[in-house]
Structure formats: structure tokens, C-alpha cells
Short mmCIF file of C-alpha atoms in Angstrom, two decimals:
data_model
loop_
_atom_site.label_atom_id
_atom_site.label_comp_id
_atom_site.label_asym_id
_atom_site.label_seq_id
_atom_site.Cartn_x
_atom_site.Cartn_y
_atom_site.Cartn_z
CA MET A 1 0.09 -0.06 -0.02
CA SER A 2 1.06 3.79 -0.57
CA SER A 3 2.56 5.70 2.50
CA GLU A 4 -0.19 8.18 1.78
CA ASN A 5 -3.52 8.58 3.76
CA SER A 6 -6.12 5.70 2.67
CA LYS A 7 -9.59 6.82 2.11
CA VAL A 8 -12.25 5.72 4.25
CA TYR A 9 -15.76 6.40 3.44
CA PHE A 10 -18.24 6.77 6.38
CA GLY A 11 -22.01 6.97 6.47
CA SER A 12 -23.66 7.76 9.77
CA VAL A 13 -26.73 6.32 11.02
CA GLN A 14 -27.82 9.87 12.14
CA HIS A 15 -29.96 11.48 9.34
CA GLY A 16 -30.74 15.12 8.52
CA LYS A 17 -34.17 14.36 7.15
CA MET A 18 -36.86 11.92 7.22
CA ALA A 19 -36.19 10.95 3.62
CA LEU A 20 -34.92 8.22 1.70
CA PHE A 21 -32.07 10.11 0.43
CA ALA A 22 -30.91 10.96 3.67
CA SER A 23 -31.44 7.20 5.24
CA PHE A 24 -28.61 4.96 6.51
CA ALA A 25 -29.70 2.58 3.51
CA ALA A 26 -28.74 5.41 0.95
CA LYS A 27 -25.46 5.81 2.59
CA VAL A 28 -24.67 1.91 2.46
CA ASP A 29 -25.67 2.18 -1.42
CA LYS A 30 -23.33 5.19 -1.98
CA ILE A 31 -20.38 3.60 -0.23
CA THR A 32 -20.86 0.32 -2.00
CA GLU A 33 -21.18 2.23 -5.22
CA ILE A 34 -17.73 4.18 -4.73
CA LEU A 35 -15.87 1.06 -3.84
CA LEU A 36 -17.25 -1.03 -6.89
CA GLU A 37 -16.06 1.96 -9.17
CA GLN A 38 -12.82 1.43 -7.64
CA THR A 39 -12.66 -2.21 -8.07
CA PRO A 40 -11.87 -3.51 -11.68
CA ILE A 41 -14.47 -6.46 -11.83
CA GLU A 42 -14.85 -8.28 -15.20
CA LYS A 43 -17.65 -9.89 -16.40
CA LYS A 44 -18.16 -13.51 -15.01
CA ASP A 45 -15.68 -12.79 -12.24
CA LYS A 46 -16.55 -14.75 -9.16
CA ILE A 47 -16.83 -12.75 -6.08
CA ALA A 48 -16.57 -13.72 -2.82
CA ILE A 49 -18.41 -12.04 -0.02
CA LYS A 50 -16.76 -13.10 3.20
CA MET A 51 -19.42 -12.63 6.12
CA HIS A 52 -19.82 -14.00 9.60
CA LEU A 53 -23.25 -15.36 9.33
CA GLY A 54 -23.35 -16.07 13.46
CA PHE A 55 -24.49 -18.92 15.18
CA LEU A 56 -27.46 -20.32 17.10
CA ASP A 57 -29.77 -17.59 18.65
CA GLY A 58 -27.55 -14.72 17.49
CA TYR A 59 -29.36 -11.92 15.60
CA GLN A 60 -27.32 -8.79 15.87
CA THR A 61 -25.10 -10.03 12.59
CA ILE A 62 -25.61 -7.59 9.34
CA PRO A 63 -29.07 -7.51 8.48
CA VAL A 64 -30.32 -9.44 5.29
CA PHE A 65 -31.76 -6.09 4.37
CA PHE A 66 -28.49 -4.39 3.77
CA VAL A 67 -26.75 -7.75 2.41
CA ARG A 68 -29.32 -7.84 -0.36
CA ARG A 69 -28.70 -4.40 -1.29
CA ILE A 70 -25.03 -4.89 -1.54
CA ILE A 71 -25.61 -8.09 -3.52
CA GLU A 72 -27.96 -6.31 -6.12
CA ALA A 73 -25.08 -3.57 -6.57
CA VAL A 74 -22.45 -6.30 -7.22
CA LYS A 75 -24.73 -8.14 -9.68
CA LYS A 76 -24.52 -4.84 -11.95
CA THR A 77 -21.08 -5.19 -12.60
CA GLY A 78 -21.41 -8.63 -14.44
CA GLY A 79 -19.71 -10.85 -11.87
CA TYR A 80 -21.18 -13.66 -10.06
CA PRO A 81 -21.53 -13.03 -6.16
CA PHE A 82 -21.55 -15.53 -3.84
CA ILE A 83 -21.56 -15.32 0.25
CA THR A 84 -19.23 -17.49 2.09
CA ASP A 85 -18.35 -18.29 5.80
CA THR A 86 -17.43 -21.67 7.91
CA SER A 87 -19.64 -24.85 7.14
CA THR A 88 -21.50 -24.80 10.43
CA ALA A 89 -22.63 -21.06 10.05
CA VAL A 90 -23.68 -21.63 6.39
CA TYR A 91 -25.73 -24.77 7.28
CA ASN A 92 -27.63 -22.84 10.02
CA ALA A 93 -27.88 -19.32 8.36
CA VAL A 94 -31.43 -20.01 7.43
CA LYS A 95 -32.38 -19.53 11.29
CA ARG A 96 -31.12 -16.09 11.16
CA GLY A 97 -32.87 -15.25 7.52
CA TYR A 98 -29.67 -16.02 5.24
CA THR A 99 -30.79 -17.67 2.31
CA GLN A 100 -30.25 -17.51 -1.40
CA GLU A 101 -33.87 -16.05 -1.80
CA THR A 102 -33.38 -13.59 0.62
CA CYS A 103 -29.81 -12.56 0.25
CA GLY A 104 -29.81 -12.62 -3.70
CA CYS A 105 -26.90 -15.12 -4.17
CA PRO A 106 -25.37 -18.56 -3.35
CA ILE A 107 -24.27 -19.31 0.26
CA ILE A 108 -21.36 -21.59 0.15
CA PRO A 109 -19.19 -23.07 3.02
CA VAL A 110 -15.68 -21.56 2.55
CA ALA A 111 -13.89 -25.07 3.05
CA GLY A 112 -16.57 -27.54 1.72
CA VAL A 113 -19.26 -29.23 3.77
CA LYS A 114 -17.05 -31.55 5.25
CA GLU A 115 -14.14 -28.93 5.97
CA GLY A 116 -12.04 -30.70 3.27
CA TYR A 117 -11.97 -28.48 0.26
CA THR A 118 -8.76 -26.43 1.27
CA THR A 119 -5.34 -25.44 0.12
CA PRO A 120 -2.23 -25.06 2.33
CA VAL A 121 -0.62 -21.80 3.08
CA GLU A 122 2.68 -21.44 4.61
CA ILE A 123 3.07 -19.29 7.90
CA ASN A 124 5.93 -20.75 10.14
CA PHE A 125 4.88 -18.94 13.42
CA ARG A 126 5.43 -20.41 16.67
CA GLY A 127 5.71 -23.93 15.64
CA PHE A 128 2.85 -23.89 13.43
CA ASP A 129 4.10 -24.34 9.59
CA THR A 130 0.70 -24.06 7.86
CA LEU A 131 -2.78 -23.42 7.79
CA ASP A 132 -5.53 -24.68 5.78
CA LEU A 133 -7.15 -21.85 3.69
CA GLY A 134 -10.74 -22.46 2.48
CA GLY A 135 -10.76 -23.56 -0.98
CA VAL A 136 -13.71 -21.52 -2.04
CA LEU A 137 -11.74 -18.23 -1.57
CA LYS A 138 -8.82 -19.81 -3.91
CA ASP A 139 -11.48 -20.32 -6.32
CA ALA A 140 -12.68 -16.49 -6.33
CA ASP A 141 -11.63 -13.65 -8.55
CA VAL A 142 -12.76 -10.81 -6.33
CA LEU A 143 -13.04 -10.42 -2.51
CA ILE A 144 -15.48 -8.16 -0.36
CA ASP A 145 -14.80 -8.33 3.30
CA LEU A 146 -18.21 -7.56 4.60
CA SER A 147 -17.87 -7.30 8.40
CA HIS A 148 -19.72 -6.59 11.66
CA ALA A 149 -17.84 -4.64 14.40
CA LYS A 150 -17.91 -5.84 17.96
CA GLY A 151 -15.94 -7.04 20.70
CA HIS A 152 -14.09 -10.26 20.94
CA GLY A 153 -13.02 -12.42 23.82
CA ALA A 154 -9.49 -13.67 22.41
CA CYS A 155 -8.35 -10.50 20.72
CA GLY A 156 -10.60 -7.56 22.04
CA TYR A 157 -12.29 -6.66 18.80
CA GLY A 158 -13.60 -8.69 15.85
CA GLY A 159 -13.90 -6.71 12.37
CA ALA A 160 -12.48 -7.21 9.07
CA ILE A 161 -9.38 -8.85 10.13
CA LYS A 162 -10.70 -11.36 12.39
CA ASN A 163 -13.43 -12.22 9.56
CA LEU A 164 -10.67 -13.47 7.16
CA ALA A 165 -8.26 -14.55 9.92
CA LEU A 166 -10.73 -16.95 11.50
CA GLY A 167 -13.51 -17.38 8.97
CA ALA A 168 -11.43 -18.22 5.97
CA TYR A 169 -10.11 -21.24 7.37
CA SER A 170 -10.98 -24.84 8.18
CA ALA A 171 -12.05 -25.81 11.68
CA PRO A 172 -8.94 -27.72 12.51
CA SER A 173 -6.93 -24.81 11.51
CA ARG A 174 -9.11 -22.38 13.51
CA TRP A 175 -9.09 -24.50 16.53
CA PHE A 176 -5.93 -26.42 16.69
CA LYS A 177 -3.72 -23.71 15.32
CA ILE A 178 -5.02 -20.15 15.18
CA HIS A 179 -6.67 -20.28 18.78
CA ALA A 180 -4.11 -22.83 20.04
CA VAL A 181 -1.25 -20.42 19.58
CA SER A 182 -1.89 -18.87 22.84
CA HIS A 183 -0.92 -22.11 24.55
CA VAL A 184 2.66 -22.38 23.23
CA ASP A 185 3.81 -20.37 26.12
CA LYS A 186 3.76 -22.60 29.18
CA TYR A 187 1.86 -21.12 32.27
CA TRP A 188 1.55 -24.03 34.59
CA ASP A 189 4.25 -25.62 36.46
CA PRO A 190 3.09 -29.31 37.93
CA GLU A 191 6.41 -29.78 39.93
CA LYS A 192 5.51 -26.47 41.91
CA GLY A 193 1.61 -26.66 42.15
CA SER A 194 -0.07 -29.91 43.41
CA PRO A 195 -3.47 -31.06 42.26
CA GLU A 196 -5.26 -29.37 45.27
CA HIS A 197 -3.36 -26.07 44.35
CA ALA A 198 -4.73 -26.33 40.86
CA ARG A 199 -8.36 -26.92 42.26
CA LYS A 200 -7.95 -23.98 44.28
CA LEU A 201 -6.97 -21.87 41.30
CA VAL A 202 -9.69 -23.26 39.13
CA GLU A 203 -12.28 -22.62 41.91
CA GLY A 204 -11.00 -19.22 42.50
CA CYS A 205 -11.10 -17.80 38.91
CA PRO A 206 -14.40 -15.42 38.69
CA TYR A 207 -14.87 -16.00 35.08
CA GLY A 208 -14.36 -19.96 34.97
CA ALA A 209 -11.51 -19.56 32.78
CA LEU A 210 -9.23 -22.36 34.34
CA ARG A 211 -9.70 -26.02 33.76
CA TYR A 212 -7.84 -28.89 35.66
CA ASP A 213 -7.18 -32.35 34.05
CA GLU A 214 -6.18 -34.77 36.53
CA LYS A 215 -5.32 -37.54 34.46
CA ILE A 216 -2.37 -35.44 32.94
CA ASP A 217 -1.98 -32.97 35.75
CA LYS A 218 -2.18 -30.08 33.62
CA LEU A 219 -3.90 -26.80 34.14
CA PHE A 220 -5.54 -25.13 30.87
CA ARG A 221 -6.57 -21.42 30.38
CA ASN A 222 -9.30 -20.48 28.21
CA TYR A 223 -7.70 -17.19 27.08
CA HIS A 224 -10.95 -16.23 25.56
CA ASP A 225 -12.85 -15.92 28.73
CA CYS A 226 -9.77 -14.49 30.83
CA HIS A 227 -10.02 -10.88 31.71
CA GLN A 228 -6.65 -10.71 33.20
CA CYS A 229 -7.80 -9.93 36.67
CA PHE A 230 -5.02 -11.72 38.30
CA THR A 231 -6.94 -13.62 40.87
CA CYS A 232 -5.02 -16.57 39.80
CA LEU A 233 -1.61 -14.94 40.28
CA GLU A 234 -2.85 -13.83 43.94
CA LEU A 235 -4.06 -17.20 44.92
CA ASP A 236 -0.60 -18.65 43.74
CA GLN A 237 1.74 -16.17 45.61
CA GLY A 238 4.21 -17.89 47.42
CA VAL A 239 3.97 -21.20 45.20
CA GLY A 240 4.81 -19.96 41.49
CA ALA A 241 3.00 -22.66 39.77
CA VAL A 242 1.16 -20.18 37.39
CA LYS A 243 1.87 -17.64 34.94
CA LEU A 244 -0.06 -14.86 33.02
CA PRO A 245 2.28 -14.45 29.80
CA ARG A 246 1.65 -11.21 28.31
CA GLU A 247 2.98 -12.90 25.03
CA SER A 248 0.37 -15.26 25.02
CA TYR A 249 -2.25 -12.59 24.20
CA THR A 250 -0.01 -11.02 21.66
CA ALA A 251 0.74 -14.29 20.00
CA PHE A 252 -2.83 -14.65 18.90
CA GLN A 253 -3.08 -10.90 17.64
CA GLU A 254 0.13 -11.54 15.63
CA MET A 255 -1.53 -14.83 14.34
CA ILE A 256 -4.58 -13.50 13.13
CA ALA A 257 -2.60 -10.75 11.32
CA ILE A 258 -0.64 -13.44 9.48
CA SER A 259 -3.64 -15.57 8.55
CA CYS A 260 -5.44 -12.64 7.28
CA ASN A 261 -2.50 -11.64 5.33
CA LYS A 262 -2.29 -15.10 3.64
CA VAL A 263 -6.08 -14.63 2.47
CA LEU A 264 -5.12 -11.49 0.78
CA GLU A 265 -2.19 -12.51 -0.86
CA THR A 266 -4.31 -15.15 -2.86
CA PHE A 267 -6.06 -11.77 -4.27
CA ASP A 268 -5.01 -9.01 -6.60
CA PRO A 269 -5.03 -5.98 -4.08
CA LYS A 270 -7.20 -4.01 -6.73
CA LYS A 271 -10.03 -6.58 -6.40
CA VAL A 272 -10.24 -6.40 -2.91
CA PHE A 273 -12.47 -4.04 -0.71
CA TYR A 274 -13.93 -3.65 2.93
CA LEU A 275 -17.23 -2.80 4.51
CA ASN A 276 -17.65 -2.35 8.12
CA PHE A 277 -21.15 -2.26 9.89
CA LEU A 278 -20.60 -0.37 13.12
CA THR A 279 -24.07 -1.48 14.43
CA GLN A 280 -25.63 -3.61 17.27
CA ILE A 281 -21.88 -3.32 18.80
CA THR A 282 -21.64 -6.08 21.35
CA ALA A 283 -19.18 -6.96 23.87
CA PHE A 284 -18.60 -10.38 22.59
CA CYS A 285 -18.25 -11.98 18.89
CA ASP A 286 -21.48 -13.53 17.07
CA CYS A 287 -19.71 -16.68 17.43
CA LEU A 288 -21.10 -17.19 20.77
CA GLY A 289 -24.61 -17.41 19.19
CA THR A 290 -26.81 -15.57 21.65
CA GLY A 291 -28.12 -11.98 21.84
CA GLN A 292 -26.30 -9.45 23.76
CA PRO A 293 -27.00 -5.96 24.75
CA PRO A 294 -25.09 -3.05 22.41
CA ILE A 295 -22.31 -1.66 24.60
CA VAL A 296 -21.76 1.07 22.28
CA ASN A 297 -24.60 3.37 20.54
CA ASP A 298 -24.87 2.52 16.69
CA ILE A 299 -22.22 4.66 14.67
CA GLY A 300 -22.74 3.84 10.86
CA VAL A 301 -21.03 2.07 8.19
CA LEU A 302 -17.33 2.25 6.99
CA GLY A 303 -15.67 1.24 3.33
CA SER A 304 -12.22 1.43 2.23
CA LYS A 305 -9.70 -0.30 -0.19
CA ASP A 306 -7.20 -0.71 2.80
CA ILE A 307 -7.95 -3.00 5.61
CA ILE A 308 -5.66 -1.28 7.92
CA ALA A 309 -7.20 2.23 7.52
CA ILE A 310 -10.65 0.73 8.15
CA GLU A 311 -10.01 -1.11 11.03
CA THR A 312 -8.26 1.65 12.67
CA ALA A 313 -11.07 4.09 11.91
CA THR A 314 -13.71 1.66 13.03
CA LEU A 315 -11.89 1.27 16.63
CA ASP A 316 -11.25 5.17 16.55
CA LEU A 317 -15.08 5.80 16.01
CA ILE A 318 -16.01 3.06 18.72
CA ASN A 319 -13.45 4.85 21.13
CA LYS A 320 -14.84 8.16 20.37
CA GLU A 321 -18.44 7.25 21.01
CA GLY A 322 -17.68 5.22 24.20
CA LEU A 323 -19.25 2.71 26.41
CA ILE A 324 -23.04 2.69 27.28
CA LYS A 325 -22.27 1.65 31.02
CA GLU A 326 -25.87 0.67 31.61
CA SER A 327 -25.39 -2.00 29.09
CA ILE A 328 -22.13 -3.68 30.44
CA PRO A 329 -23.01 -7.37 31.34
CA PRO A 330 -23.05 -7.56 35.02
CA PHE A 331 -21.10 -10.74 34.86
CA LEU A 332 -17.95 -8.59 33.57
CA LYS A 333 -16.58 -7.97 37.22
CA HIS A 334 -13.25 -5.98 36.22
CA VAL A 335 -14.46 -3.49 33.81
CA ASN A 336 -11.88 -0.56 33.78
CA LEU A 337 -14.10 2.59 33.89
CA ASP A 338 -11.43 4.91 35.20
CA SER A 339 -11.93 8.10 32.81
CA SER A 340 -8.13 9.09 33.54
CA GLU A 341 -6.61 6.23 31.60
CA ASN A 342 -6.59 6.55 28.11
CA ILE A 343 -7.67 3.08 26.83
CA HIS A 344 -10.06 1.74 24.29
CA PRO A 345 -13.55 0.31 25.12
CA PHE A 346 -13.00 -3.02 24.20
CA THR A 347 -9.94 -3.12 26.36
CA ARG A 348 -11.79 -1.74 29.38
CA LEU A 349 -14.18 -4.65 28.96
CA GLN A 350 -12.04 -7.50 27.88
CA GLY A 351 -8.52 -6.56 30.09
CA PRO A 352 -5.30 -4.99 29.75
CA TYR A 353 -3.69 -7.66 27.56
CA LYS A 354 -6.36 -7.27 24.88
CA ASP A 355 -5.46 -4.31 23.01
CA PRO A 356 -7.88 -4.14 19.73
CA TYR A 357 -5.17 -2.28 17.93
CA GLU A 358 -2.50 -4.91 18.38
CA ALA A 359 -3.58 -7.02 15.24
CA ILE A 360 -3.92 -4.05 13.02
CA ARG A 361 -0.24 -2.82 14.25
CA PHE A 362 1.23 -6.45 13.35
CA GLY A 363 -0.80 -5.88 9.78
CA GLU A 364 0.60 -2.83 9.10
CA LYS A 365 4.28 -4.08 9.80
CA MET A 366 3.28 -6.76 7.07
CA LYS A 367 2.29 -3.82 4.71
CA MET A 368 -0.96 -4.95 4.48
CA GLY A 369 -2.02 -1.03 4.71
CA THR A 370 -1.59 1.92 6.42
CA SER A 371 -3.05 3.19 9.78
CA GLN A 372 -2.96 6.69 8.28
CA TYR A 373 -6.57 7.52 6.78
CA GLU A 374 -8.69 10.16 5.62
CA LEU A 375 -12.25 9.69 6.81
CA ILE A 376 -14.90 11.09 4.21
CA GLU A 377 -18.29 11.16 5.30
CA LEU A 378 -21.06 10.98 2.79
CA LEU A 379 -24.45 12.41 2.84
CA THR A 380 -23.89 14.13 6.07
CA PRO A 381 -26.89 15.08 8.53
CA GLU A 382 -25.87 18.83 7.69
CA GLU A 383 -25.85 18.17 3.83
CA THR A 384 -29.18 16.37 3.72
CA SER A 385 -30.90 18.66 6.08
CA THR A 386 -30.89 21.18 3.43
CA MET A 387 -31.89 18.94 0.47
CA LYS A 388 -35.58 19.45 -0.84
CA THR A 389 -37.90 16.44 0.31
CA PRO A 390 -39.92 15.03 -2.45
CA LYS A 391 -43.71 14.43 -1.96
CA ARG A 392 -43.86 11.43 0.69
CA ASP A 393 -46.09 8.56 -0.51
CA PHE A 394 -46.28 5.74 2.42
CA GLU A 395 -47.30 2.96 0.49
CA GLN A 396 -45.59 2.33 -2.59
CA GLU A 397 -44.01 -0.56 -4.86
CA PRO A 398 -47.09 -1.53 -5.36
CA THR A 399 -49.74 0.78 -3.85
CA PHE A 400 -53.35 -0.92 -3.56
CA LEU A 401 -54.91 2.26 -2.95
#
């Protein structure tokens, strides 16, 4: 990417007038139109639209209403779009309203129905040699990374990078390599800690993030559920059997930057763009499959040709908006609400070792893009407030009056 500022287009959920031309949908349409004009799509190009379709009872993913509008705009280029995600998410997508009929294009599992349609990509990171990239993405000519911005237990934030870094790979790569990288650093010494001590640590964790396997005398930490409250270290004082290495959290951030970059390397950079929806912003990922109270007010939609720029802008806007304190889940017992500390809302929720900008910094070092961006707001409330409103008809397309 160029060292110059990258353009990030922004459409706010706020409007200046009760009119279709000022609506949030109109802003999504405009940003999509601009990015499609900047993307050289050839007739019959296969266009992969990578989404997170959610799981189970989750309902806060990108609404089908917007997905269909984006698909219809893509079709006008002459290319053939399809939506892709993990096999489980695709199989159950109908429960959340995503079908070929509602979205307007096929929905295809990224690694095949049995997670076996893959191609290896070399990473050589912390003892892991390769990852299995979903073959469907390898087959595509164009990539649209369509993401829902929200918090994430493992890395603080899930957006455009996380959407590709995890959702573009087979289940074994996701769970036994990408997530497993946090366990490379040893954090339990069985020679210092007895089984009784391990059970004490497990019982003392306020988030249930520790598990002890007596058969192999090993303590396991669920890094997703760990909020670095340091209760385990307090209980371990004078014993020294357990550690909480910062590097274990950082390793996951670097791993997702690497895995995301490997996806992007399979495409011509000119044939990729990104859309982030900053709506229904929850503390945890859509992976959890349950509704959650939004912890940040709806902000809008962002679009860019630069993944690092759009991710930086997304986090900056969320930081500016701040947390809805009344919506913070009561089970999060160690949320840092000290206003004197300049930390991101997601770090306040997830803990000091989960900096949402960290994966972005790794990505920038890998030349995936630049964190320097120009935010270009389209159809601003100020602009649309002065526009003439056409005669309003409430029952249209068709009317039966």
C-alpha cells in the first residue's frame, strides 16, 4: 500500500431529514457504489463476499436487508457474487434469515461441507508450519470483506481482520492452530503446583477460565474467557506454579494478522474491498450465538480499499463514542471505567492484555495497509438537512389504494 493516507468512507446512522435520500440505507448504497467503481471487476468474475453469518440464537449480525442491497449492486458489475463462511454457520444461516432467496446469491461453505476443500498456506509461526485456507476463496476472483464490528474475547475486537483470519480457514486450522497459538507459552508448572493447588486456582477464577485435567496433571486457561483480573496470580503467591504471560495474548493477535494476510495474498489487491458495519456493537463476538446488549451506540458504516485503515477508523470511532455503561453485562466484574486512563472501550471490557489495535499494528508491519487515513463522510446530516424533500408517499411499490 502507499505511504499516503488511505480513504475511508463513512455513512452515519444519524440523518438530517426523514427522507430516503438521507437514510442509512442510502449511505450504504453510496459507499458500495464508490468501492465497486474503484474495483476492476470483469464480466463473469466470481466474487466472494466473506461474512460472519452468526450461530444459534444470535441476531445481531449484518441485517439481510443490507446484504441484499450490496449483492444487487455487485450483480450490476457483471460478476457472480456468492456469500461464504464456515460450514456450520452456512448450514444454519437460514435460522437467522440468510438464504439464497433473501440475500440474492448462493451461500457456500468456505472449506466445503466437510471442511476438506482447502489449500495449504505457509506461515511458520510459533511451531505452526501451515494453515488450511478455504478452497472457495482460492477459487474466487474478487473479495469483499463484509464485517460486523463488535468486541471479541480473544483479541478484544472482531472486524475485517478477524472475519478473514478465522472465518476463511478450516475448523482444524481455526481451533487447533490459530486459537491454540496462545498455549505455546507454558503457564503451569506441575512440579510446583499440586492437584489441590490447581483445584484452588480453578475454583478461584471469577470467570471460569481455568480447567484442571487430573489425568495429565495440567492446568488449562481459556484465553477467550480470561479478563486478566490476576486472581490466579494472587492465589498462587508463594507457590509460583502459574503464569499469565502477556506474550500469549499477543501471539493470538499476531497470528490473526498473519492468517488474514495469507488470505489477501491470494487476491489482486485491486480486486478487494472492505465494508464494516458499526451497528449492534456488542461486547463479544457473534460466534457465541446469543443476543447481547449493545455496549456502544450505533455509529454507521465504513468502506475502504485498505484493511488497516478501515480497522483503525472503526476502532477510533468506537473509542470516540464510548461505552454505554448501563449496558455492560453484570458478569464482567473487572471493567476498567477509570476515565483518567486513555484506553479503548474494548480493552476496558476484555482486560489490559487485549488491545484491539494490536493485530492492526502487526498487519501494518506486514504492509497490509496504513493506519493513516482520511475519513470522508458522505450524505452528512448537515448536507441532507438542506436538501428538498420530495412528496412523500407512504404506500409504494406497489400501492393498492
